[in-house]
mmCIF file of C-alpha atoms in Angstrom:
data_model
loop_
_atom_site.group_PDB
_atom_site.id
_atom_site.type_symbol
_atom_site.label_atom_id
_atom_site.label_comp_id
_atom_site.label_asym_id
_atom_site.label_seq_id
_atom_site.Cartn_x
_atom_site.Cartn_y
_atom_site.Cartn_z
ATOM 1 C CA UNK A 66 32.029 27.240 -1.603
ATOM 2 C CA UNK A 67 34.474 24.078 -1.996
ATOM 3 C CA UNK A 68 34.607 21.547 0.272
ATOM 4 C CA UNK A 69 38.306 21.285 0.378
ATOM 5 C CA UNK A 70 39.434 21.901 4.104
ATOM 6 C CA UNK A 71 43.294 21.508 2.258
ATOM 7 C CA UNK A 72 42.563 24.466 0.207
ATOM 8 C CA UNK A 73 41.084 26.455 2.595
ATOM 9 C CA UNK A 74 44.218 26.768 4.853
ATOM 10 C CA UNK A 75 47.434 28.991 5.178
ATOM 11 C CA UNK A 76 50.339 27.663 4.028
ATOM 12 C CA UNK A 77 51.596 27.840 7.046
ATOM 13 C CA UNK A 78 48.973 25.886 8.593
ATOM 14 C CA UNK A 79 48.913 23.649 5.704
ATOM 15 C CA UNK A 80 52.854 22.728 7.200
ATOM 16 C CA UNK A 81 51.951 22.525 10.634
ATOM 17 C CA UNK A 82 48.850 20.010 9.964
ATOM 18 C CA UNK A 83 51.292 18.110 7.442
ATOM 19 C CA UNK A 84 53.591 17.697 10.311
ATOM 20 C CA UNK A 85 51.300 16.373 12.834
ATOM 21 C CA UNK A 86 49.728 13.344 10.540
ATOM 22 C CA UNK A 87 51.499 10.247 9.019
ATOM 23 C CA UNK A 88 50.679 9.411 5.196
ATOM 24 C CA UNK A 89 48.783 6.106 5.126
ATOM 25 C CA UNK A 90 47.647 4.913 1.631
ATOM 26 C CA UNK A 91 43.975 2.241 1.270
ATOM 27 C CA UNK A 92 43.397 -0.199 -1.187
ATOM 28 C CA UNK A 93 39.985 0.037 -3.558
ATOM 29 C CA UNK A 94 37.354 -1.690 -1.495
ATOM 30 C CA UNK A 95 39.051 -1.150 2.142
ATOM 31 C CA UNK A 96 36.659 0.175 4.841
ATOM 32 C CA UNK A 97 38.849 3.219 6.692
ATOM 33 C CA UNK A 98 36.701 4.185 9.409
ATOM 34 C CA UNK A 99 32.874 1.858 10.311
ATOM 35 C CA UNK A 100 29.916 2.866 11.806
ATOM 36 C CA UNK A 101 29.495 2.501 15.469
ATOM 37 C CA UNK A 102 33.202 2.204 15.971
ATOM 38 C CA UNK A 103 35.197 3.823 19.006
ATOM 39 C CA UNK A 104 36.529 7.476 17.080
ATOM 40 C CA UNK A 105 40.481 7.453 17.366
ATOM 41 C CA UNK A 106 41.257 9.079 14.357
ATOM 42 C CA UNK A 107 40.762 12.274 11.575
ATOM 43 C CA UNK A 108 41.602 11.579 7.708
ATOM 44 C CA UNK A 109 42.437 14.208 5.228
ATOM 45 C CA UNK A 110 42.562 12.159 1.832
ATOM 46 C CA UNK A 111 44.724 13.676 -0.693
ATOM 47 C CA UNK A 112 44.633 11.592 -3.425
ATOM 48 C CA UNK A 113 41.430 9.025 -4.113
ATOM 49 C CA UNK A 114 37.333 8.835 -3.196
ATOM 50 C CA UNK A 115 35.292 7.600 -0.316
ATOM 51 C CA UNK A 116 31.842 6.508 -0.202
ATOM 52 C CA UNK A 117 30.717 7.666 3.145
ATOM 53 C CA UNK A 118 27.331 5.114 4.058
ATOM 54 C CA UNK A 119 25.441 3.853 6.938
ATOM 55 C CA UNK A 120 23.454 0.355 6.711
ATOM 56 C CA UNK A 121 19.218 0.995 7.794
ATOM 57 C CA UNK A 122 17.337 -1.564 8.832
ATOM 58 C CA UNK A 123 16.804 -4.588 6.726
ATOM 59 C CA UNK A 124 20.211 -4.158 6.198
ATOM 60 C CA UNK A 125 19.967 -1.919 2.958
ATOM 61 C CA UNK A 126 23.310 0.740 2.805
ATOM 62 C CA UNK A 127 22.106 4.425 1.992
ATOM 63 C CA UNK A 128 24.835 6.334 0.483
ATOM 64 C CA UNK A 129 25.541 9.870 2.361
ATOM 65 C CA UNK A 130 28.412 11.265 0.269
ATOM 66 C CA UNK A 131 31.100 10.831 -1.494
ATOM 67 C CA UNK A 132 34.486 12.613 -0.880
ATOM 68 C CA UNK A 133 37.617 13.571 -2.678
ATOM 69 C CA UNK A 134 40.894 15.353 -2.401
ATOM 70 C CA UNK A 135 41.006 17.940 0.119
ATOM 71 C CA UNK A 136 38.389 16.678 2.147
ATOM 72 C CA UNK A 137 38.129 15.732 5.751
ATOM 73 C CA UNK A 138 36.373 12.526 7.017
ATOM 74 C CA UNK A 139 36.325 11.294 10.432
ATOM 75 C CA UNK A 140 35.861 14.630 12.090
ATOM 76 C CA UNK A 141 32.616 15.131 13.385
ATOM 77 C CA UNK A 142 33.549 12.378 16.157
ATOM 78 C CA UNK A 143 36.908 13.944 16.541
ATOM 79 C CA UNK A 144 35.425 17.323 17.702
ATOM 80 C CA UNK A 145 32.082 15.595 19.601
ATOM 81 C CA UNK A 146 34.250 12.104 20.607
ATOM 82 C CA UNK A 147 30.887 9.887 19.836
ATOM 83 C CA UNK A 148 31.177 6.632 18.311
ATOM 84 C CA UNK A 149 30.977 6.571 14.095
ATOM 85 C CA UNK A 150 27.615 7.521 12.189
ATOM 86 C CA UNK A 151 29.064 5.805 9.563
ATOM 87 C CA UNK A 152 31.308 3.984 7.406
ATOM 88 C CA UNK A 153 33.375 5.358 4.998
ATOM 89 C CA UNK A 154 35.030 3.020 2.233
ATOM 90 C CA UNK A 155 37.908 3.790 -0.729
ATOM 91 C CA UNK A 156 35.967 3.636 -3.741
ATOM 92 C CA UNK A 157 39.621 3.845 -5.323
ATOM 93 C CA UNK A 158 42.917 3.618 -4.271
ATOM 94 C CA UNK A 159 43.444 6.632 -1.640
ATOM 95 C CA UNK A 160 46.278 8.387 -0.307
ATOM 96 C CA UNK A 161 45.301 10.375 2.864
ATOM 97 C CA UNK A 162 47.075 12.135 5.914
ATOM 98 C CA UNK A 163 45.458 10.402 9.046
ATOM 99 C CA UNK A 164 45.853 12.300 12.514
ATOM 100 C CA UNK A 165 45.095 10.986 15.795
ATOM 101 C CA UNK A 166 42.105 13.175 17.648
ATOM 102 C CA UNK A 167 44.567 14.647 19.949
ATOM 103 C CA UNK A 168 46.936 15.852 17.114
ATOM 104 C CA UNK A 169 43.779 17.574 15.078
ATOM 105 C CA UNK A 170 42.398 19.324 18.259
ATOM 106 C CA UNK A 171 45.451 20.466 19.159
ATOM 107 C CA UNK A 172 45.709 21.914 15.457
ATOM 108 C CA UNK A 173 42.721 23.991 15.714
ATOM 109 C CA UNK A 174 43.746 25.245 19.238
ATOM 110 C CA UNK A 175 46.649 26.524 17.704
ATOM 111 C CA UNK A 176 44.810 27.600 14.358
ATOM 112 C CA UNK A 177 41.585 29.441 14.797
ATOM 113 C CA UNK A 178 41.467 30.545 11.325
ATOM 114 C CA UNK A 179 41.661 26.863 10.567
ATOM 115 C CA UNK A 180 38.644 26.284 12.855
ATOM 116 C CA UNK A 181 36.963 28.720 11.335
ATOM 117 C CA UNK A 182 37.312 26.752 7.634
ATOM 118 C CA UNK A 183 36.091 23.812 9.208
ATOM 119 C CA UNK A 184 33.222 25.134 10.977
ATOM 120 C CA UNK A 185 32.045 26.563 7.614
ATOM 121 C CA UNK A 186 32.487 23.336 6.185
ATOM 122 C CA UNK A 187 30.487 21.748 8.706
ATOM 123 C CA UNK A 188 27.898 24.224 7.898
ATOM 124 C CA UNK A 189 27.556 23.665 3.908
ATOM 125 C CA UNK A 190 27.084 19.956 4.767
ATOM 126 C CA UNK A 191 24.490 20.622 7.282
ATOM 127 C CA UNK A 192 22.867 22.714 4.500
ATOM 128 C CA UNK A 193 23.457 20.220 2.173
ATOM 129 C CA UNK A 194 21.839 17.479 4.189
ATOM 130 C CA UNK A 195 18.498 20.093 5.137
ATOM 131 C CA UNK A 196 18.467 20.683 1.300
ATOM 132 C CA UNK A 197 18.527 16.500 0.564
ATOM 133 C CA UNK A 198 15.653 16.489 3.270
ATOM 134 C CA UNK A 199 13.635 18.629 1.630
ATOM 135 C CA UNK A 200 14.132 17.091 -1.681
ATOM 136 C CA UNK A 201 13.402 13.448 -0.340
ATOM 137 C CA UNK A 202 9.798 14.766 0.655
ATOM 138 C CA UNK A 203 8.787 16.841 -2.539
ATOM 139 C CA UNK A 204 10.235 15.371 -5.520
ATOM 140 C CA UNK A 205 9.058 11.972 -7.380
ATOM 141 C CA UNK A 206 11.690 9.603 -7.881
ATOM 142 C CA UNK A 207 12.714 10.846 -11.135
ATOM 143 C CA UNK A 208 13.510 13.761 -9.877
ATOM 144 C CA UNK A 209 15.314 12.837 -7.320
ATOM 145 C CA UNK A 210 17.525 10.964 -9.738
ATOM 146 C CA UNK A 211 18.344 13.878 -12.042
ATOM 147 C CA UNK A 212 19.682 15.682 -8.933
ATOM 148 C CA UNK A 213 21.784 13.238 -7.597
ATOM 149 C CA UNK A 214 23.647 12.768 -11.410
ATOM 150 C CA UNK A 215 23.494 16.809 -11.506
ATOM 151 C CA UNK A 216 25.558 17.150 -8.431
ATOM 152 C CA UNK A 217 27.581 13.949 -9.466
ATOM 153 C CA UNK A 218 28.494 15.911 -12.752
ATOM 154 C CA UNK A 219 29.368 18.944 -10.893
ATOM 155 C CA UNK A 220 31.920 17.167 -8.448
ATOM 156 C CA UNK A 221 32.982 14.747 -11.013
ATOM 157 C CA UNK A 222 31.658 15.016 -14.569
ATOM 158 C CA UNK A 223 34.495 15.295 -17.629
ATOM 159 C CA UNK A 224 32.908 17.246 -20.391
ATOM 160 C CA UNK A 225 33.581 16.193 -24.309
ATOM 161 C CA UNK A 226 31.439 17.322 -26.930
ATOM 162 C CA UNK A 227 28.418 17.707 -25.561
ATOM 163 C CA UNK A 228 28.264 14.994 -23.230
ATOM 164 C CA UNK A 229 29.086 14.927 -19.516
ATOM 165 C CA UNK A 230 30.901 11.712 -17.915
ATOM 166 C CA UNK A 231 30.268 11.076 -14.445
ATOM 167 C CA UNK A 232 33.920 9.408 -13.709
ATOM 168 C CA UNK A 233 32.535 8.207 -10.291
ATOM 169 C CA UNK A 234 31.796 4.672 -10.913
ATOM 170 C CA UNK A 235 28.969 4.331 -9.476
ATOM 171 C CA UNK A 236 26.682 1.430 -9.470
ATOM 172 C CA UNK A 237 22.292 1.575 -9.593
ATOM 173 C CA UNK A 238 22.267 0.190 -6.062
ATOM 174 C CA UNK A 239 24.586 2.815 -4.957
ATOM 175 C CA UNK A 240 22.677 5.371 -6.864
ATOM 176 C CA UNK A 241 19.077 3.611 -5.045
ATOM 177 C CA UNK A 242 21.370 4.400 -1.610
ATOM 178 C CA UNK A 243 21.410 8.018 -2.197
ATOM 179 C CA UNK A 244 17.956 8.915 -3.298
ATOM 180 C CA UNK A 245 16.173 7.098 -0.552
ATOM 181 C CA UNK A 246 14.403 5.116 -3.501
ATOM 182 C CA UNK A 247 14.271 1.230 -4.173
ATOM 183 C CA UNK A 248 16.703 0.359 -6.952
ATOM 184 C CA UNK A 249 13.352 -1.061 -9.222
ATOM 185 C CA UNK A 250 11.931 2.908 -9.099
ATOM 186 C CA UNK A 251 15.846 3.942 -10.013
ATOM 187 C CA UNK A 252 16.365 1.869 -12.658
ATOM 188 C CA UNK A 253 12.732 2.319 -14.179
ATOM 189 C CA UNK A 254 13.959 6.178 -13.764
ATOM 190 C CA UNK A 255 16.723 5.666 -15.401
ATOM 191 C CA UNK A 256 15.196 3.873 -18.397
ATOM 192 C CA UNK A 257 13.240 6.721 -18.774
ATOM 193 C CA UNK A 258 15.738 9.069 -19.036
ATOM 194 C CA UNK A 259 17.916 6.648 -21.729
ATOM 195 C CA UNK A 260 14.678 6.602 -23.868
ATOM 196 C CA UNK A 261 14.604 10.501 -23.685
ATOM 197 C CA UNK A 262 18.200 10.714 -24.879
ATOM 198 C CA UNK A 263 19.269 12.427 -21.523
ATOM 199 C CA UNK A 264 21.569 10.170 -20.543
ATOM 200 C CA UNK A 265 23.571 6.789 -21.525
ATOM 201 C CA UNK A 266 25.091 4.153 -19.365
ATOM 202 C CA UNK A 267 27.248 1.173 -19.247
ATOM 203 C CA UNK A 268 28.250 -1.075 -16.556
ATOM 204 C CA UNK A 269 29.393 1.380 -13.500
ATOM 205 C CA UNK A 270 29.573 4.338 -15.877
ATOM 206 C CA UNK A 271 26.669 6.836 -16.621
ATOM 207 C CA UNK A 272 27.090 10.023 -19.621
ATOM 208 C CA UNK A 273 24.725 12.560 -19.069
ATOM 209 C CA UNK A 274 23.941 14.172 -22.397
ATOM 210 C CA UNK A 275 21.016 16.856 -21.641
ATOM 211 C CA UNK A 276 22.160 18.228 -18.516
ATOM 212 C CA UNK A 277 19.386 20.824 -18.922
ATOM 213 C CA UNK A 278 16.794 18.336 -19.170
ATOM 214 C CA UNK A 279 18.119 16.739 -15.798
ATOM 215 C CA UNK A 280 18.312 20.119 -14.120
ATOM 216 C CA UNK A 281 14.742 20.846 -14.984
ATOM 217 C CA UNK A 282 13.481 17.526 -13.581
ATOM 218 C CA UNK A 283 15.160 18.470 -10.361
ATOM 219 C CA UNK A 284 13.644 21.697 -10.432
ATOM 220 C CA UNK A 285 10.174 20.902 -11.202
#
């Protein structure tokens, strides 16, 4: 199932959402929505990523997600009105509809079918996040690696020849932030894996060249 609440709607709905949000367009770097903040507003980004993150304490940022075209952010709050769980930043330049709570509530009153996408939605992230869990408690480090660049080269890996590059540029720290792992075990992991010919990487750039190798490390 996709995670693109755009793609999931009516045309006709697709109008009447269009109509209720103004276009707002965020810089690379720009924070849209932060943690702990008042909710006043829904985003559906239509051009651009996010990095969606919270900061732990000792001040270390864990990376939740990333998300792309399509997606919604901001609307957990919008449907339980409690303050931000977390911040969500334009890893790129991103073009997105924004909607005040009001305006998106009163969409999905009028749109049950559209409730109904976003409720599933909801859903594959909450399975998502029970099937991180689990992984967080029985795989080594390693493995927790290979998973995360699997799933980054199924949302954004460009395939040439053989090799698979992740166009998210995404930096070891970042990487550390999603694994729940220190970025010394991540980038020993990852030295591993460039000695094993699995994968190569440059500054902010990682090409994943066995993805069956990484997809039995997750699996083991």
């Amino acid at each position: 199932m996709t995670a693109d609440f755009w793609a999931g709607l009516e045309p006709a709905a697709r109008e009447a959402l269009r109509k209720r949000g103004q276009s707002c367009t965020y810089a690379r770097g720009r924070e849209l929505l932060h943690e702990g903040q008042v909710p006043d507003r829904v985003l559906l980004l239509r051009s651009g990523l996010v990095k969606v993150s919270r900061v732990v304490l000792g001040g270390r940022e864990v990376v939740l997600a990333y998300r792309g075209p399509g997606e919604l952010v901001g609307e957990q709050s919008a449907l339980d009105g409690e303050p931000r769980s977390a911040t969500v930043a334009a890893v790129e330049a991103v073009d997105a509809f924004v909607f005040t709570h009001s305006a998106f509530r009163g969409f999905l009153r009028e749109h049950p079918e559209a409730a109904l996408v976003l409720l599933a939605l909801m859903s594959q992230r909450l399975r998502e996040a029970d099937s991180r869990r689990a992984e967080f408690s029985t795989l080594s480090t390693m493995g927790r690696v290979a998973s995360r660049l699997a799933e980054l080269c199924d949302r954004f890996g460009d395939e040439h020849d053989g090799r698979i590059r992740i166009s998210l540029p995404i930096t070891q720290d970042e990487l550390a932030g999603s694994t729940g792992a220190s970025i010394e075990s991540v980038g020993r992991a990852l030295q591993t894996m460039r000695s094993l010919k699995y994968i190569e990487t440059k500054r902010r750039e990682i090409q994943v060249l066995d993805r069956e190798a990484l997809d039995a490390l997750r699996n083991a």
